[in-house]
Amino acid sequence: MPQNRHIEEAQKRYGYRLDHFQRQRKKEAREKHKVAERARKYHGLRAKLYNQKRHLEKIEMKKTIRANEERNNTHKEADAIKDGAVPAYLLDRQHVSRAKVLSNSVKQKRKERAGKWDVPLPRVKPISEDEMFKVIKTGKKRKKAWKRMVTKVTFVGDGFTRKPPKYERFIRPMALRFKKAHVTHPELKSTFYLDILSVKKNPQSQTYTSLGVITKGTIIEVNVSDLGLVTPNGKVVWGKLAQVTNNPELDGCINSVLLV
């Protein structure tokens, strides 16, 4: 049994305390007061970071409330003259129609712009810098240690040109450069071997994203023009996002799931 799972295991075997749900409800009710107290108590940089975090949470909450209100919103119809006579008891009625809910494509574009997607792997294990990079000793006496060799799979574009070896800080080995990935379409239940266009987001670090490092959980853009996907306007979809679901440096290939 893993460590720190003894409480869940006991609940499965013997059930909950008689007042478990009441205590849980009271704890949730106290939480907002504790949050406010922490906001008052913190000061300096810690307070700035905490308030920034709370600000983002409030924005998300307001967005969710607004989306629900928009879904249930009603508005009056335009005063259009209808054919036929209207009975007297219907004259004072106001006809209302449901507001249109935003289409999925617009919502998807908003999420992409915000850098948020519904992904198969929402959390991934962090990778240490020692595991990601290998220190390369340089200089006549091998005392300089400012160069790093990337030990994970990377993607570089077709027009990529290396810097002169003397000035290159991050070395990306040719053997670990990949240009194609196995992409599974979740609705079609089929896998395609597609070209990689770019690395959009590596959850480990922004540095790894700029270097094009591909690890488990990375969001990549793949060329789906061969699949024949089209937008509601009839245009052919060129690039689509996918999330890597395996460890490419261990398997020797990139497996990913398309974000539809």
CSV table of N, CA and C in Angstrom, one decimal, residues 74-80 82 94-98:
chain,number,residue,atom,x,y,z
A,74,THR,N,-32.1,34.9,-21.8
A,74,THR,CA,-33.2,35.0,-22.7
A,74,THR,C,-33.3,36.5,-23.1
A,75,HIS,N,-33.8,36.7,-24.3
A,75,HIS,CA,-34.0,38.1,-24.8
A,75,HIS,C,-35.3,38.2,-25.6
A,76,LYS,N,-35.8,39.4,-25.7
A,76,LYS,CA,-37.1,39.6,-26.4
A,76,LYS,C,-36.9,39.5,-27.9
A,77,GLU,N,-37.8,38.9,-28.5
A,77,GLU,CA,-37.8,38.8,-30.0
A,77,GLU,C,-38.1,40.2,-30.6
A,78,ALA,N,-37.6,40.4,-31.8
A,78,ALA,CA,-37.9,41.7,-32.5
A,78,ALA,C,-39.4,41.8,-32.8
A,79,ASP,N,-39.9,43.0,-32.7
A,79,ASP,CA,-41.3,43.1,-32.9
A,79,ASP,C,-41.6,42.9,-34.4
A,80,ALA,N,-41.9,41.7,-34.8
A,80,ALA,CA,-42.2,41.4,-36.2
A,80,ALA,C,-43.7,41.2,-36.3
A,82,LYS,N,-46.7,39.3,-37.3
A,82,LYS,CA,-47.0,37.9,-37.7
A,82,LYS,C,-48.3,37.8,-38.5
A,94,GLN,N,-44.9,38.6,-24.0
A,94,GLN,CA,-43.7,38.9,-24.6
A,94,GLN,C,-43.0,37.6,-25.0
A,95,HIS,N,-42.8,37.4,-26.3
A,95,HIS,CA,-42.2,36.2,-26.8
A,95,HIS,C,-40.7,36.3,-26.6
A,96,VAL,N,-40.1,35.3,-26.0
A,96,VAL,CA,-38.7,35.3,-25.7
A,96,VAL,C,-38.0,34.1,-26.4
A,97,SER,N,-36.8,34.2,-26.7
A,97,SER,CA,-36.0,33.1,-27.3
A,97,SER,C,-34.7,33.0,-26.6
A,98,ARG,N,-34.2,31.8,-26.5
A,98,ARG,CA,-32.9,31.5,-25.9
A,98,ARG,C,-31.8,32.2,-26.6
